């Protein structure tokens, strides 16, 4: 952040030219006019170059954020994300000038600043009906179960409302007046307060779009990611400027694998256009992501979630400021946000693993940046293996340098995962200096990745070293829940990535881990429970949630920093993938 204070006292807790007989005069006039205007603009821009500031200087300005929090509280707006999602019709320079001239002692004047100079969240984007959206995707012809038919139709209608583009007046602006990061292709938002593209959500959203015949939208999603990687070196947490200090679990490699294996896109993969995009855009982007995590997220020989900022998150400013002023670590808060599991007692001190409901076991106890997470290494392995496979599919070049890097990355991640594996229980555990252990679906994430690459020698090695009996014994308390796989068995933590909440990514991790071991009965049980949960919420509430309660069928989950969100991207996506496997009795990814 720019000029961040060390402490803050919060008051709360195409133009067509007609050519005719005089066209020469018109052309001359236009040329001269353009030249004059261009010169004036260049001189103006050059003169004011040092004064031009990016819009992020507004959304990251803590003096503005603290007063925005007061304004939101006064207006009954309970979500800190509201302000930083509000676009403005004014330049950041003008906004800063206005702000610096305000009398901050008069609250109404301050409130008028926010209400007069900013627009409602999401007014910079709009819903678009993309060309590949269909009222009746092909899979509908094969769905015989009435509840499944109803749920899929519900989801298919949601894709229509969740697919967004930037409003024309905001496209390609050199000086942005909003926090969104411009994306060149339509994007799918998760839903609710999440009004932007999110990274690891997109792995499961991609599956849902493919099953719904939205193949070009899916391809555009991949190209959006490549655009972000080329700009930042990684895919940010979400497509907002305030998310660019961190990423999320790296799933780009798994997304490419998911796309190229889907039966409905095989003809498209043979086109020269597709081959060139993979060769020139997508594979170089994947290589950059691998290097980012290998170089920027390495500490003491292991990968960790991390961040460069130690200030409160703008999207959770009020909450984070309270934690900071009471001695909490913003680096751990932000690192946990990069994990995607924000928050869970999994990331806390060993005392909290043993007694998660203790009053001190809150976000103050987070130690995320000191933990080497299993799933981060598993997803890194997936990126490396996908890179090798995609190179074989789309390039004929024998790049010795790339092969050397592949060997280096593969050797590193294999060594790391080997140190995390406990052969006695058939699970992988986070690397922790305090040697604390907690069983979560992350403990089987290496098997989840192995299920995508069953022909790779190291994946076969991981599969052969684990038995179904071990998994059943280790995950019995998870498998026995009536509503599916909870995030952990850590109870009464007040954190949303703990018991009893059921999340799509973690369900899929566990499901595919059993599939990797050919444990059909266990995998089918997980799939059936999850599908029933989603179908029940559609039947009872005509909605789909981001997370569910494992103890109560069809009921939303709870806890966390915000109210439960409906929509919802990855829930829809995993349901569609499970539905495909149920209807066609096959797994397209293998």
mmCIF file of N, CA, C and O in Angstrom, residues 355-417:
data_model
loop_
_atom_site.group_PDB
_atom_site.id
_atom_site.type_symbol
_atom_site.label_atom_id
_atom_site.label_comp_id
_atom_site.label_asym_id
_atom_site.label_seq_id
_atom_site.Cartn_x
_atom_site.Cartn_y
_atom_site.Cartn_z
ATOM 1 N N UNK A 355 -7.506 -27.666 21.031
ATOM 2 C CA UNK A 355 -8.682 -27.106 21.701
ATOM 3 C C UNK A 355 -9.228 -25.963 20.857
ATOM 4 O O UNK A 355 -9.112 -24.791 21.218
ATOM 5 N N UNK A 356 -9.851 -26.303 19.706
ATOM 6 C CA UNK A 356 -10.236 -25.266 18.722
ATOM 7 C C UNK A 356 -11.287 -24.280 19.196
ATOM 8 O O UNK A 356 -11.400 -23.190 18.628
ATOM 9 N N UNK A 357 -12.059 -24.634 20.208
ATOM 10 C CA UNK A 357 -13.110 -23.725 20.667
ATOM 11 C C UNK A 357 -12.621 -22.753 21.738
ATOM 12 O O UNK A 357 -13.398 -21.943 22.248
ATOM 13 N N UNK A 358 -11.334 -22.803 22.071
ATOM 14 C CA UNK A 358 -10.783 -21.899 23.086
ATOM 15 C C UNK A 358 -10.947 -20.447 22.629
ATOM 16 O O UNK A 358 -10.830 -20.141 21.438
ATOM 17 N N UNK A 359 -11.177 -19.565 23.575
ATOM 18 C CA UNK A 359 -11.457 -18.161 23.250
ATOM 19 C C UNK A 359 -10.292 -17.469 22.541
ATOM 20 O O UNK A 359 -10.489 -16.480 21.837
ATOM 21 N N UNK A 360 -9.075 -17.971 22.710
ATOM 22 C CA UNK A 360 -7.931 -17.370 22.031
ATOM 23 C C UNK A 360 -7.762 -17.893 20.606
ATOM 24 O O UNK A 360 -6.914 -17.396 19.861
ATOM 25 N N UNK A 361 -8.545 -18.919 20.254
ATOM 26 C CA UNK A 361 -8.386 -19.532 18.929
ATOM 27 C C UNK A 361 -9.257 -18.810 17.910
ATOM 28 O O UNK A 361 -10.280 -19.329 17.437
ATOM 29 N N UNK A 362 -8.835 -17.611 17.603
ATOM 30 C CA UNK A 362 -9.504 -16.782 16.607
ATOM 31 C C UNK A 362 -8.466 -16.440 15.541
ATOM 32 O O UNK A 362 -7.385 -17.023 15.506
ATOM 33 N N UNK A 363 -8.778 -15.481 14.697
ATOM 34 C CA UNK A 363 -7.820 -15.084 13.665
ATOM 35 C C UNK A 363 -6.527 -14.522 14.257
ATOM 36 O O UNK A 363 -5.523 -14.428 13.557
ATOM 37 N N UNK A 364 -6.513 -14.185 15.539
ATOM 38 C CA UNK A 364 -5.274 -13.766 16.193
ATOM 39 C C UNK A 364 -4.256 -14.897 16.223
ATOM 40 O O UNK A 364 -3.051 -14.667 16.288
ATOM 41 N N UNK A 365 -4.742 -16.141 16.216
ATOM 42 C CA UNK A 365 -3.857 -17.305 16.368
ATOM 43 C C UNK A 365 -3.387 -17.875 15.035
ATOM 44 O O UNK A 365 -2.768 -18.937 15.011
ATOM 45 N N UNK A 366 -3.682 -17.200 13.924
ATOM 46 C CA UNK A 366 -3.276 -17.710 12.614
ATOM 47 C C UNK A 366 -1.753 -17.753 12.474
ATOM 48 O O UNK A 366 -1.059 -16.824 12.861
ATOM 49 N N UNK A 367 -1.257 -18.848 11.895
ATOM 50 C CA UNK A 367 0.171 -19.038 11.645
ATOM 51 C C UNK A 367 0.402 -19.479 10.208
ATOM 52 O O UNK A 367 1.360 -20.176 9.912
ATOM 53 N N UNK A 368 -0.477 -19.099 9.298
ATOM 54 C CA UNK A 368 -0.513 -19.646 7.941
ATOM 55 C C UNK A 368 0.803 -19.504 7.200
ATOM 56 O O UNK A 368 1.245 -20.445 6.525
ATOM 57 N N UNK A 369 1.452 -18.350 7.309
ATOM 58 C CA UNK A 369 2.686 -18.139 6.563
ATOM 59 C C UNK A 369 3.860 -18.950 7.109
ATOM 60 O O UNK A 369 4.940 -18.959 6.516
ATOM 61 N N UNK A 370 3.672 -19.642 8.220
ATOM 62 C CA UNK A 370 4.698 -20.539 8.756
ATOM 63 C C UNK A 370 4.385 -22.006 8.470
ATOM 64 O O UNK A 370 5.110 -22.890 8.928
ATOM 65 N N UNK A 371 3.305 -22.266 7.743
ATOM 66 C CA UNK A 371 2.867 -23.635 7.461
ATOM 67 C C UNK A 371 3.096 -23.966 5.996
ATOM 68 O O UNK A 371 2.822 -23.131 5.123
ATOM 69 N N UNK A 372 3.603 -25.168 5.722
ATOM 70 C CA UNK A 372 3.780 -25.651 4.344
ATOM 71 C C UNK A 372 2.590 -26.552 4.013
ATOM 72 O O UNK A 372 2.547 -27.710 4.439
ATOM 73 N N UNK A 373 1.594 -26.040 3.282
ATOM 74 C CA UNK A 373 0.333 -26.775 3.084
ATOM 75 C C UNK A 373 0.456 -27.910 2.063
ATOM 76 O O UNK A 373 1.111 -27.765 1.027
ATOM 77 N N UNK A 374 -0.189 -29.013 2.373
ATOM 78 C CA UNK A 374 -0.183 -30.179 1.483
ATOM 79 C C UNK A 374 -0.754 -29.822 0.116
ATOM 80 O O UNK A 374 -0.139 -30.101 -0.926
ATOM 81 N N UNK A 375 -1.939 -29.229 0.091
ATOM 82 C CA UNK A 375 -2.626 -29.020 -1.187
ATOM 83 C C UNK A 375 -1.883 -28.038 -2.083
ATOM 84 O O UNK A 375 -1.970 -28.131 -3.302
ATOM 85 N N UNK A 376 -1.133 -27.096 -1.524
ATOM 86 C CA UNK A 376 -0.348 -26.183 -2.337
ATOM 87 C C UNK A 376 0.719 -26.952 -3.112
ATOM 88 O O UNK A 376 0.942 -26.710 -4.298
ATOM 89 N N UNK A 377 1.355 -27.906 -2.467
ATOM 90 C CA UNK A 377 2.336 -28.755 -3.141
ATOM 91 C C UNK A 377 1.654 -29.672 -4.155
ATOM 92 O O UNK A 377 2.185 -29.906 -5.247
ATOM 93 N N UNK A 378 0.472 -30.179 -3.816
ATOM 94 C CA UNK A 378 -0.259 -31.039 -4.755
ATOM 95 C C UNK A 378 -0.660 -30.276 -6.008
ATOM 96 O O UNK A 378 -0.493 -30.768 -7.136
ATOM 97 N N UNK A 379 -1.172 -29.056 -5.859
ATOM 98 C CA UNK A 379 -1.559 -28.248 -7.016
ATOM 99 C C UNK A 379 -0.335 -27.823 -7.828
ATOM 100 O O UNK A 379 -0.404 -27.719 -9.055
ATOM 101 N N UNK A 380 0.782 -27.583 -7.144
ATOM 102 C CA UNK A 380 2.023 -27.270 -7.863
ATOM 103 C C UNK A 380 2.444 -28.478 -8.704
ATOM 104 O O UNK A 380 2.853 -28.319 -9.863
ATOM 105 N N UNK A 381 2.335 -29.673 -8.138
ATOM 106 C CA UNK A 381 2.620 -30.892 -8.895
ATOM 107 C C UNK A 381 1.726 -30.967 -10.125
ATOM 108 O O UNK A 381 2.187 -31.317 -11.223
ATOM 109 N N UNK A 382 0.451 -30.654 -9.970
ATOM 110 C CA UNK A 382 -0.490 -30.680 -11.096
ATOM 111 C C UNK A 382 -0.070 -29.711 -12.184
ATOM 112 O O UNK A 382 -0.147 -30.030 -13.381
ATOM 113 N N UNK A 383 0.365 -28.503 -11.798
ATOM 114 C CA UNK A 383 0.851 -27.525 -12.781
ATOM 115 C C UNK A 383 2.032 -28.092 -13.569
ATOM 116 O O UNK A 383 2.101 -27.970 -14.801
ATOM 117 N N UNK A 384 2.973 -28.689 -12.879
ATOM 118 C CA UNK A 384 4.174 -29.235 -13.513
ATOM 119 C C UNK A 384 3.819 -30.372 -14.466
ATOM 120 O O UNK A 384 4.282 -30.413 -15.616
ATOM 121 N N UNK A 385 2.964 -31.290 -14.015
ATOM 122 C CA UNK A 385 2.569 -32.420 -14.862
ATOM 123 C C UNK A 385 1.727 -31.961 -16.047
ATOM 124 O O UNK A 385 1.875 -32.479 -17.160
ATOM 125 N N UNK A 386 0.861 -30.992 -15.828
ATOM 126 C CA UNK A 386 0.043 -30.459 -16.929
ATOM 127 C C UNK A 386 0.915 -29.780 -17.963
ATOM 128 O O UNK A 386 0.662 -29.880 -19.171
ATOM 129 N N UNK A 387 1.937 -29.071 -17.518
ATOM 130 C CA UNK A 387 2.845 -28.395 -18.441
ATOM 131 C C UNK A 387 3.497 -29.400 -19.373
ATOM 132 O O UNK A 387 3.549 -29.186 -20.598
ATOM 133 N N UNK A 388 3.982 -30.491 -18.829
ATOM 134 C CA UNK A 388 4.623 -31.523 -19.646
ATOM 135 C C UNK A 388 3.635 -32.120 -20.634
ATOM 136 O O UNK A 388 3.934 -32.299 -21.824
ATOM 137 N N UNK A 389 2.431 -32.424 -20.175
ATOM 138 C CA UNK A 389 1.416 -33.039 -21.033
ATOM 139 C C UNK A 389 0.956 -32.084 -22.133
ATOM 140 O O UNK A 389 0.800 -32.488 -23.289
ATOM 141 N N UNK A 390 0.757 -30.817 -21.796
ATOM 142 C CA UNK A 390 0.304 -29.847 -22.789
ATOM 143 C C UNK A 390 1.383 -29.563 -23.836
ATOM 144 O O UNK A 390 1.086 -29.353 -25.012
ATOM 145 N N UNK A 391 2.634 -29.561 -23.423
ATOM 146 C CA UNK A 391 3.730 -29.386 -24.383
ATOM 147 C C UNK A 391 3.739 -30.521 -25.402
ATOM 148 O O UNK A 391 3.955 -30.299 -26.599
ATOM 149 N N UNK A 392 3.508 -31.729 -24.936
ATOM 150 C CA UNK A 392 3.476 -32.882 -25.838
ATOM 151 C C UNK A 392 2.293 -32.798 -26.790
ATOM 152 O O UNK A 392 2.371 -33.239 -27.937
ATOM 153 N N UNK A 393 1.194 -32.210 -26.331
ATOM 154 C CA UNK A 393 -0.003 -32.105 -27.163
ATOM 155 C C UNK A 393 0.089 -30.977 -28.187
ATOM 156 O O UNK A 393 -0.366 -31.134 -29.329
ATOM 157 N N UNK A 394 0.685 -29.847 -27.808
ATOM 158 C CA UNK A 394 0.565 -28.642 -28.633
ATOM 159 C C UNK A 394 1.876 -28.103 -29.193
ATOM 160 O O UNK A 394 1.855 -27.147 -29.960
ATOM 161 N N UNK A 395 3.008 -28.655 -28.807
ATOM 162 C CA UNK A 395 4.276 -28.185 -29.370
ATOM 163 C C UNK A 395 5.099 -29.367 -29.832
ATOM 164 O O UNK A 395 5.015 -30.460 -29.281
ATOM 165 N N UNK A 396 5.905 -29.124 -30.841
ATOM 166 C CA UNK A 396 6.818 -30.151 -31.327
ATOM 167 C C UNK A 396 8.254 -29.820 -30.965
ATOM 168 O O UNK A 396 9.184 -30.530 -31.359
ATOM 169 N N UNK A 397 8.422 -28.745 -30.230
ATOM 170 C CA UNK A 397 9.772 -28.294 -29.901
ATOM 171 C C UNK A 397 10.368 -29.139 -28.780
ATOM 172 O O UNK A 397 9.690 -29.451 -27.794
ATOM 173 N N UNK A 398 11.610 -29.491 -28.923
ATOM 174 C CA UNK A 398 12.344 -30.139 -27.854
ATOM 175 C C UNK A 398 13.173 -29.066 -27.154
ATOM 176 O O UNK A 398 14.300 -28.781 -27.542
ATOM 177 N N UNK A 399 12.589 -28.457 -26.177
ATOM 178 C CA UNK A 399 13.242 -27.361 -25.457
ATOM 179 C C UNK A 399 14.015 -27.944 -24.279
ATOM 180 O O UNK A 399 13.433 -28.311 -23.258
ATOM 181 N N UNK A 400 15.332 -28.028 -24.434
ATOM 182 C CA UNK A 400 16.145 -28.607 -23.370
ATOM 183 C C UNK A 400 16.029 -27.814 -22.079
ATOM 184 O O UNK A 400 16.002 -28.382 -20.987
ATOM 185 N N UNK A 401 15.944 -26.486 -22.214
ATOM 186 C CA UNK A 401 15.809 -25.659 -21.020
ATOM 187 C C UNK A 401 14.527 -25.951 -20.268
ATOM 188 O O UNK A 401 14.526 -26.050 -19.039
ATOM 189 N N UNK A 402 13.425 -26.107 -21.014
ATOM 190 C CA UNK A 402 12.137 -26.417 -20.387
ATOM 191 C C UNK A 402 12.183 -27.781 -19.713
ATOM 192 O O UNK A 402 11.620 -27.980 -18.629
ATOM 193 N N UNK A 403 12.858 -28.738 -20.347
ATOM 194 C CA UNK A 403 12.963 -30.075 -19.763
ATOM 195 C C UNK A 403 13.764 -30.063 -18.471
ATOM 196 O O UNK A 403 13.433 -30.772 -17.511
ATOM 197 N N UNK A 404 14.804 -29.266 -18.438
ATOM 198 C CA UNK A 404 15.604 -29.153 -17.216
ATOM 199 C C UNK A 404 14.762 -28.571 -16.087
ATOM 200 O O UNK A 404 14.785 -29.062 -14.950
ATOM 201 N N UNK A 405 14.000 -27.515 -16.400
ATOM 202 C CA UNK A 405 13.133 -26.914 -15.387
ATOM 203 C C UNK A 405 12.075 -27.905 -14.914
ATOM 204 O O UNK A 405 11.765 -27.985 -13.721
ATOM 205 N N UNK A 406 11.503 -28.651 -15.859
ATOM 206 C CA UNK A 406 10.504 -29.659 -15.495
ATOM 207 C C UNK A 406 11.091 -30.648 -14.496
ATOM 208 O O UNK A 406 10.478 -30.954 -13.461
ATOM 209 N N UNK A 407 12.283 -31.149 -14.803
ATOM 210 C CA UNK A 407 12.927 -32.115 -13.907
ATOM 211 C C UNK A 407 13.194 -31.502 -12.538
ATOM 212 O O UNK A 407 12.984 -32.141 -11.503
ATOM 213 N N UNK A 408 13.625 -30.233 -12.531
ATOM 214 C CA UNK A 408 13.909 -29.557 -11.260
ATOM 215 C C UNK A 408 12.654 -29.382 -10.427
ATOM 216 O O UNK A 408 12.631 -29.669 -9.220
ATOM 217 N N UNK A 409 11.586 -28.911 -11.073
ATOM 218 C CA UNK A 409 10.329 -28.692 -10.355
ATOM 219 C C UNK A 409 9.735 -30.008 -9.865
ATOM 220 O O UNK A 409 9.234 -30.095 -8.735
ATOM 221 N N UNK A 410 9.787 -31.029 -10.707
ATOM 222 C CA UNK A 410 9.223 -32.329 -10.339
ATOM 223 C C UNK A 410 10.003 -32.947 -9.181
ATOM 224 O O UNK A 410 9.407 -33.475 -8.229
ATOM 225 N N UNK A 411 11.314 -32.879 -9.254
ATOM 226 C CA UNK A 411 12.134 -33.432 -8.173
ATOM 227 C C UNK A 411 11.844 -32.725 -6.853
ATOM 228 O O UNK A 411 11.713 -33.361 -5.803
ATOM 229 N N UNK A 412 11.716 -31.400 -6.914
ATOM 230 C CA UNK A 412 11.415 -30.640 -5.691
ATOM 231 C C UNK A 412 10.096 -31.064 -5.068
ATOM 232 O O UNK A 412 10.023 -31.372 -3.872
ATOM 233 N N UNK A 413 9.032 -31.066 -5.872
ATOM 234 C CA UNK A 413 7.710 -31.302 -5.290
ATOM 235 C C UNK A 413 7.544 -32.759 -4.849
ATOM 236 O O UNK A 413 6.856 -33.043 -3.855
ATOM 237 N N UNK A 414 8.185 -33.683 -5.546
ATOM 238 C CA UNK A 414 8.139 -35.082 -5.099
ATOM 239 C C UNK A 414 8.812 -35.221 -3.734
ATOM 240 O O UNK A 414 8.292 -35.901 -2.836
ATOM 241 N N UNK A 415 9.953 -34.584 -3.588
ATOM 242 C CA UNK A 415 10.673 -34.654 -2.305
ATOM 243 C C UNK A 415 9.833 -34.053 -1.184
ATOM 244 O O UNK A 415 9.756 -34.605 -0.081
ATOM 245 N N UNK A 416 9.190 -32.925 -1.481
ATOM 246 C CA UNK A 416 8.365 -32.269 -0.463
ATOM 247 C C UNK A 416 7.185 -33.151 -0.056
ATOM 248 O O UNK A 416 6.913 -33.341 1.138
ATOM 249 N N UNK A 417 6.484 -33.684 -1.036
ATOM 250 C CA UNK A 417 5.316 -34.524 -0.725
ATOM 251 C C UNK A 417 5.730 -35.798 0.005
ATOM 252 O O UNK A 417 4.994 -36.284 0.881
#
